[in-house]
Structure formats: C-alpha cells, structure tokens
Amino acid sequence: MLTKEEMKKLAAMHAIERIQANMIVGIGTGSTVYWFIEELARRVKEGLVCRCVPTSLATYKLATELGLSLMTLNEVSKIDLTVDGADEVDPALNLIKGGGGALLQEKMVAAASDKLIIIADSSKFVKALGVFPLPVEVIPYGWKQVQEHISFTNDIGAVLRLKDDQPYVTDHGHYILDCHFNQISDPVKLSISLHDIPGVVENGLFIKMANEAIIAAADGTVENIVAV
C-alpha cells in the first residue's frame, strides 16, 4: 500500500504527462503540487520548454530554486493549463481550497486558465464539501465583524487562522477565517452570500472551475474524473 506522500507523487506524475512544449503552465501551491513542480523542473532540464505562473510566494521560491522560467499573471493573456491541489474535491469537481493560504491567487490563476487539473490523494475526494474548514480571506480591518457575521448567519464557528500565536497573514496582507460548516449543501449559494459581506476578499469554494481531477489511491490505482 502506498503512503500519502507516494499517492501525491503518483497523481503528480500522471498530471505531468499533460504538459506540452511551449505551454504557459499555472503551478499551484501545496504538498501535492510540490511533486509536480519538482518533476516539471526535471523535464525542463532535459529540454522541455515552458513558462510558469506561480500561485504563491512559496511556489515562486521553489520554482525559482529549481530553475523554472516564471511569469506573473499580468504578463500573460491566458494560461494553457494549471495544475493544483485541493483540500476537498466532490464528485462534481467542486473544490475547497486555501488550506495553504493561497486561495486568492490560486483562484485568479485558475480563472485565467483554459484548463484546471486537480491532483490529490484519495482522502481528498469526498461525497460533499465541508468537513475541511472553508477558508475565507478577509482584510484585517474589521475582521471580527466579518467573523461575527459569518458565525451568526450560518450558525457555525469561524476561527481566525493563527501562526506562532499571531494572525496568519497571506501573501497580500490579509487574514483567513477557517469556517466549520461540516457539510455545505449549496456551494453556489454559500459562495455568493460570503462575497456579499463587506471585508471578504475571497473564499475557498472553487465552483465549476476544475476540468479534471486526478485522484491516486493507496493501492496504486489512479482515477481520472472529468467534469461534465
């Protein structure tokens, strides 16, 4: 049986086969995408030509260290293909993302992409979204008002994310509220309601954005789920 890291690597190895010469590739953030970036860099050293748009400072740093050619989102008109991970994936390929704190740039890069492929181990594939706390990115000014609004309106806990006992700060200087819905019955309705709250920058619901999910299981099998 494969370990979780081996499953992540297996999914990444399947996704790498989708990369063609001269593509502009969006590269996501997180432990699963790490394996994809590492393999992409190896193939670039062997002669593959591509340019990449990173979704976070952490991904930018890793990709730079590995010698990938990088561009900003402002420098491209579109992205051919983005490969990213997810905290949860449902059968309709709706996602919860943002556990790594990069949901804003991840969503912007995904929206600019012709195709979004999600890579994950089988523990991330769920019947319904919501067990993983939904990240909501908010501006620091008045974050408590946003927290209280989300908590009261939805009757849930919305917890300020901390790092070293201080508020976790995103690449763009924002805070994150991790919202414990347990089950999200209507992701579209919830996303709209969250965006209507002044002070919310973005939420971690990625609805009808993924075109395909590559899910690796502990027995070594890989399932390709394509959006309909």
Short mmCIF file of C-alpha atoms in Angstrom, two decimals:
data_model
loop_
_atom_site.label_atom_id
_atom_site.label_comp_id
_atom_site.label_asym_id
_atom_site.label_seq_id
_atom_site.Cartn_x
_atom_site.Cartn_y
_atom_site.Cartn_z
CA MET A 1 0.00 0.00 0.00
CA LEU A 2 1.21 3.49 -0.84
CA THR A 3 1.83 6.17 1.76
CA LYS A 4 0.04 9.50 1.44
CA GLU A 5 3.18 11.13 0.00
CA GLU A 6 3.52 8.32 -2.54
CA MET A 7 -0.11 8.85 -3.56
CA LYS A 8 0.50 12.57 -4.02
CA LYS A 9 3.56 11.87 -6.14
CA LEU A 10 1.67 9.33 -8.24
CA ALA A 11 -1.09 11.86 -9.03
CA ALA A 12 1.54 14.45 -9.92
CA MET A 13 3.33 12.06 -12.28
CA HIS A 14 0.08 11.48 -14.16
CA ALA A 15 -0.57 15.21 -14.46
CA ILE A 16 2.90 15.94 -15.81
CA GLU A 17 2.06 13.99 -18.97
CA ARG A 18 -0.43 16.74 -19.88
CA ILE A 19 2.32 19.32 -20.25
CA GLN A 20 3.29 20.03 -23.85
CA ALA A 21 6.11 22.13 -25.31
CA ASN A 22 5.71 25.91 -25.22
CA MET A 23 2.77 25.85 -22.82
CA ILE A 24 2.16 28.52 -20.23
CA VAL A 25 1.54 26.50 -17.08
CA GLY A 26 -0.08 27.65 -13.86
CA ILE A 27 1.55 25.96 -10.88
CA GLY A 28 -0.40 25.65 -7.67
CA THR A 29 0.61 25.63 -4.03
CA GLY A 30 0.92 22.82 -1.50
CA SER A 31 2.44 19.46 -0.72
CA THR A 32 0.90 17.59 -3.67
CA VAL A 33 1.89 20.21 -6.24
CA TYR A 34 5.44 20.09 -4.84
CA TRP A 35 5.93 16.77 -6.62
CA PHE A 36 4.53 18.18 -9.86
CA ILE A 37 6.87 21.19 -9.74
CA GLU A 38 9.86 19.00 -9.00
CA GLU A 39 9.14 16.71 -11.96
CA LEU A 40 8.37 19.65 -14.25
CA ALA A 41 11.75 21.18 -13.39
CA ARG A 42 13.48 17.88 -14.15
CA ARG A 43 11.86 17.72 -17.58
CA VAL A 44 12.76 21.34 -18.29
CA LYS A 45 16.38 20.49 -17.58
CA GLU A 46 16.03 17.69 -20.13
CA GLY A 47 14.81 20.13 -22.78
CA LEU A 48 11.09 20.78 -22.25
CA VAL A 49 10.27 24.42 -22.97
CA CYS A 50 7.51 26.04 -20.94
CA ARG A 51 6.81 29.10 -18.84
CA CYS A 52 5.06 29.05 -15.50
CA VAL A 53 2.78 31.32 -13.48
CA PRO A 54 3.11 30.64 -9.72
CA THR A 55 0.17 30.98 -7.33
CA SER A 56 2.07 31.98 -4.18
CA LEU A 57 5.37 33.31 -2.90
CA ALA A 58 6.18 29.81 -1.63
CA THR A 59 5.65 28.34 -5.10
CA TYR A 60 7.61 31.21 -6.67
CA LYS A 61 10.54 30.48 -4.35
CA LEU A 62 10.51 26.73 -5.03
CA ALA A 63 10.14 27.16 -8.80
CA THR A 64 12.96 29.72 -8.88
CA GLU A 65 15.27 27.43 -6.93
CA LEU A 66 14.53 24.62 -9.40
CA GLY A 67 15.23 26.80 -12.43
CA LEU A 68 11.76 27.18 -13.94
CA SER A 69 11.02 30.16 -16.19
CA LEU A 70 8.39 32.28 -14.41
CA MET A 71 5.91 34.95 -15.43
CA THR A 72 3.38 36.99 -13.49
CA LEU A 73 -0.33 36.84 -14.18
CA ASN A 74 -0.14 40.38 -15.56
CA GLU A 75 2.31 39.23 -18.22
CA VAL A 76 0.02 36.65 -19.84
CA SER A 77 -3.24 36.92 -21.74
CA LYS A 78 -4.20 33.37 -20.77
CA ILE A 79 -2.76 30.23 -19.22
CA ASP A 80 -2.91 26.97 -21.16
CA LEU A 81 -3.12 24.64 -18.18
CA THR A 82 -2.98 24.95 -14.40
CA VAL A 83 -2.18 22.05 -12.11
CA ASP A 84 -3.11 22.50 -8.45
CA GLY A 85 -4.13 20.56 -5.38
CA ALA A 86 -7.26 20.77 -3.24
CA ASP A 87 -8.34 20.24 0.34
CA GLU A 88 -11.59 18.62 -0.80
CA VAL A 89 -12.99 17.51 -4.17
CA ASP A 90 -16.60 16.44 -4.64
CA PRO A 91 -17.98 14.25 -7.47
CA ALA A 92 -19.00 17.37 -9.47
CA LEU A 93 -15.39 18.63 -9.14
CA ASN A 94 -16.34 21.50 -6.86
CA LEU A 95 -13.46 22.21 -4.52
CA ILE A 96 -12.43 23.59 -1.18
CA LYS A 97 -9.01 25.19 -1.42
CA GLY A 98 -6.97 27.52 0.74
CA GLY A 99 -5.57 25.28 3.44
CA GLY A 100 -2.15 26.55 2.38
CA GLY A 101 -3.31 30.15 2.46
CA ALA A 102 -3.02 30.91 -1.27
CA LEU A 103 -6.68 30.75 -2.30
CA LEU A 104 -6.84 34.26 -3.78
CA GLN A 105 -4.02 33.84 -6.29
CA GLU A 106 -4.97 30.21 -6.90
CA LYS A 107 -8.47 31.27 -7.91
CA MET A 108 -7.20 34.12 -10.09
CA VAL A 109 -4.78 31.82 -11.91
CA ALA A 110 -7.44 29.12 -12.30
CA ALA A 111 -9.88 31.66 -13.75
CA ALA A 112 -7.29 32.71 -16.34
CA SER A 113 -6.62 29.11 -17.42
CA ASP A 114 -8.02 27.19 -20.35
CA LYS A 115 -7.95 24.07 -18.18
CA LEU A 116 -7.58 23.34 -14.47
CA ILE A 117 -6.41 19.90 -13.38
CA ILE A 118 -6.59 18.99 -9.70
CA ILE A 119 -4.21 16.39 -8.29
CA ALA A 120 -4.90 14.73 -4.95
CA ASP A 121 -4.71 11.59 -2.89
CA SER A 122 -7.93 9.68 -2.32
CA SER A 123 -8.53 11.15 1.16
CA LYS A 124 -9.39 14.48 -0.50
CA PHE A 125 -12.24 13.00 -2.59
CA VAL A 126 -15.50 13.44 -0.66
CA LYS A 127 -19.21 12.99 -1.25
CA ALA A 128 -19.99 16.52 -0.06
CA LEU A 129 -17.82 19.52 0.74
CA GLY A 130 -17.49 20.99 4.20
CA VAL A 131 -15.68 18.67 6.60
CA PHE A 132 -12.49 20.58 5.83
CA PRO A 133 -12.94 24.11 7.24
CA LEU A 134 -13.70 26.58 4.45
CA PRO A 135 -11.05 29.33 4.28
CA VAL A 136 -12.38 32.85 3.84
CA GLU A 137 -9.81 35.57 3.16
CA VAL A 138 -10.63 38.91 4.80
CA ILE A 139 -8.96 42.28 5.19
CA PRO A 140 -7.54 42.83 8.70
CA TYR A 141 -9.60 45.99 9.25
CA GLY A 142 -12.83 44.86 10.86
CA TRP A 143 -12.14 41.14 10.59
CA LYS A 144 -14.06 40.50 13.80
CA GLN A 145 -17.19 41.99 12.25
CA VAL A 146 -16.86 39.58 9.33
CA GLN A 147 -16.24 36.70 11.72
CA GLU A 148 -19.37 37.51 13.74
CA HIS A 149 -21.47 37.91 10.60
CA ILE A 150 -20.43 34.54 9.18
CA SER A 151 -20.84 32.79 12.54
CA PHE A 152 -24.29 34.28 13.29
CA THR A 153 -25.73 33.94 9.78
CA ASN A 154 -24.65 30.32 9.32
CA ASP A 155 -24.69 29.16 12.97
CA ILE A 156 -21.11 27.90 12.71
CA GLY A 157 -17.68 28.56 14.13
CA ALA A 158 -15.44 30.89 12.13
CA VAL A 159 -11.93 30.79 13.58
CA LEU A 160 -9.13 33.24 12.85
CA ARG A 161 -6.17 31.29 11.49
CA LEU A 162 -3.04 31.72 13.59
CA LYS A 163 0.67 31.15 13.05
CA ASP A 164 3.02 31.28 16.03
CA ASP A 165 0.15 32.68 18.13
CA GLN A 166 -0.31 35.61 15.72
CA PRO A 167 -2.83 36.05 12.89
CA TYR A 168 -1.72 34.19 9.78
CA VAL A 169 -1.04 36.77 7.06
CA THR A 170 -1.48 35.91 3.38
CA ASP A 171 0.83 36.98 0.56
CA HIS A 172 -1.38 40.05 0.12
CA GLY A 173 -1.50 41.05 3.77
CA HIS A 174 -4.94 39.59 4.56
CA TYR A 175 -6.22 37.32 7.33
CA ILE A 176 -8.02 33.98 6.93
CA LEU A 177 -11.11 32.77 8.78
CA ASP A 178 -11.48 28.98 8.80
CA CYS A 179 -15.22 28.30 8.75
CA HIS A 180 -16.51 24.98 10.12
CA PHE A 181 -19.62 24.18 8.09
CA ASN A 182 -19.22 20.37 8.35
CA GLN A 183 -21.43 19.97 5.26
CA ILE A 184 -22.07 22.51 2.51
CA SER A 185 -25.36 21.65 0.82
CA ASP A 186 -25.36 24.53 -1.67
CA PRO A 187 -21.84 25.75 -2.54
CA VAL A 188 -23.09 28.30 -5.08
CA LYS A 189 -25.47 29.98 -2.65
CA LEU A 190 -22.85 29.99 0.11
CA SER A 191 -20.17 31.50 -2.12
CA ILE A 192 -22.49 34.32 -3.19
CA SER A 193 -23.52 35.07 0.39
CA LEU A 194 -19.90 35.21 1.55
CA HIS A 195 -18.94 37.59 -1.26
CA ASP A 196 -21.78 39.90 -0.19
CA ILE A 197 -20.11 40.52 3.20
CA PRO A 198 -18.04 43.73 3.20
CA GLY A 199 -14.45 42.89 4.09
CA VAL A 200 -14.41 39.45 2.44
CA VAL A 201 -11.71 39.29 -0.23
CA GLU A 202 -12.26 35.73 -1.47
CA ASN A 203 -13.47 32.33 -0.30
CA GLY A 204 -12.07 28.86 -0.86
CA LEU A 205 -15.02 27.47 -2.83
CA PHE A 206 -13.93 26.76 -6.40
CA ILE A 207 -17.20 26.03 -8.20
CA LYS A 208 -17.24 24.62 -11.74
CA MET A 209 -13.62 25.68 -12.26
CA ALA A 210 -11.87 22.30 -12.38
CA ASN A 211 -11.96 20.39 -15.66
CA GLU A 212 -10.42 17.21 -14.34
CA ALA A 213 -9.28 15.60 -11.10
CA ILE A 214 -6.52 13.00 -10.91
CA ILE A 215 -7.05 11.02 -7.72
CA ALA A 216 -4.43 8.49 -6.57
CA ALA A 217 -5.36 5.68 -4.18
CA ALA A 218 -3.31 3.69 -1.70
CA ASP A 219 -3.50 0.55 -3.86
CA GLY A 220 -1.66 2.37 -6.66
CA THR A 221 -4.66 2.98 -8.90
CA VAL A 222 -5.41 6.39 -10.36
CA GLU A 223 -8.88 7.68 -11.16
CA ASN A 224 -9.42 10.42 -13.72
CA ILE A 225 -12.64 12.31 -13.08
CA VAL A 226 -13.70 14.68 -15.84
CA ALA A 227 -16.20 17.48 -15.42
CA VAL A 228 -19.44 17.06 -17.35
#
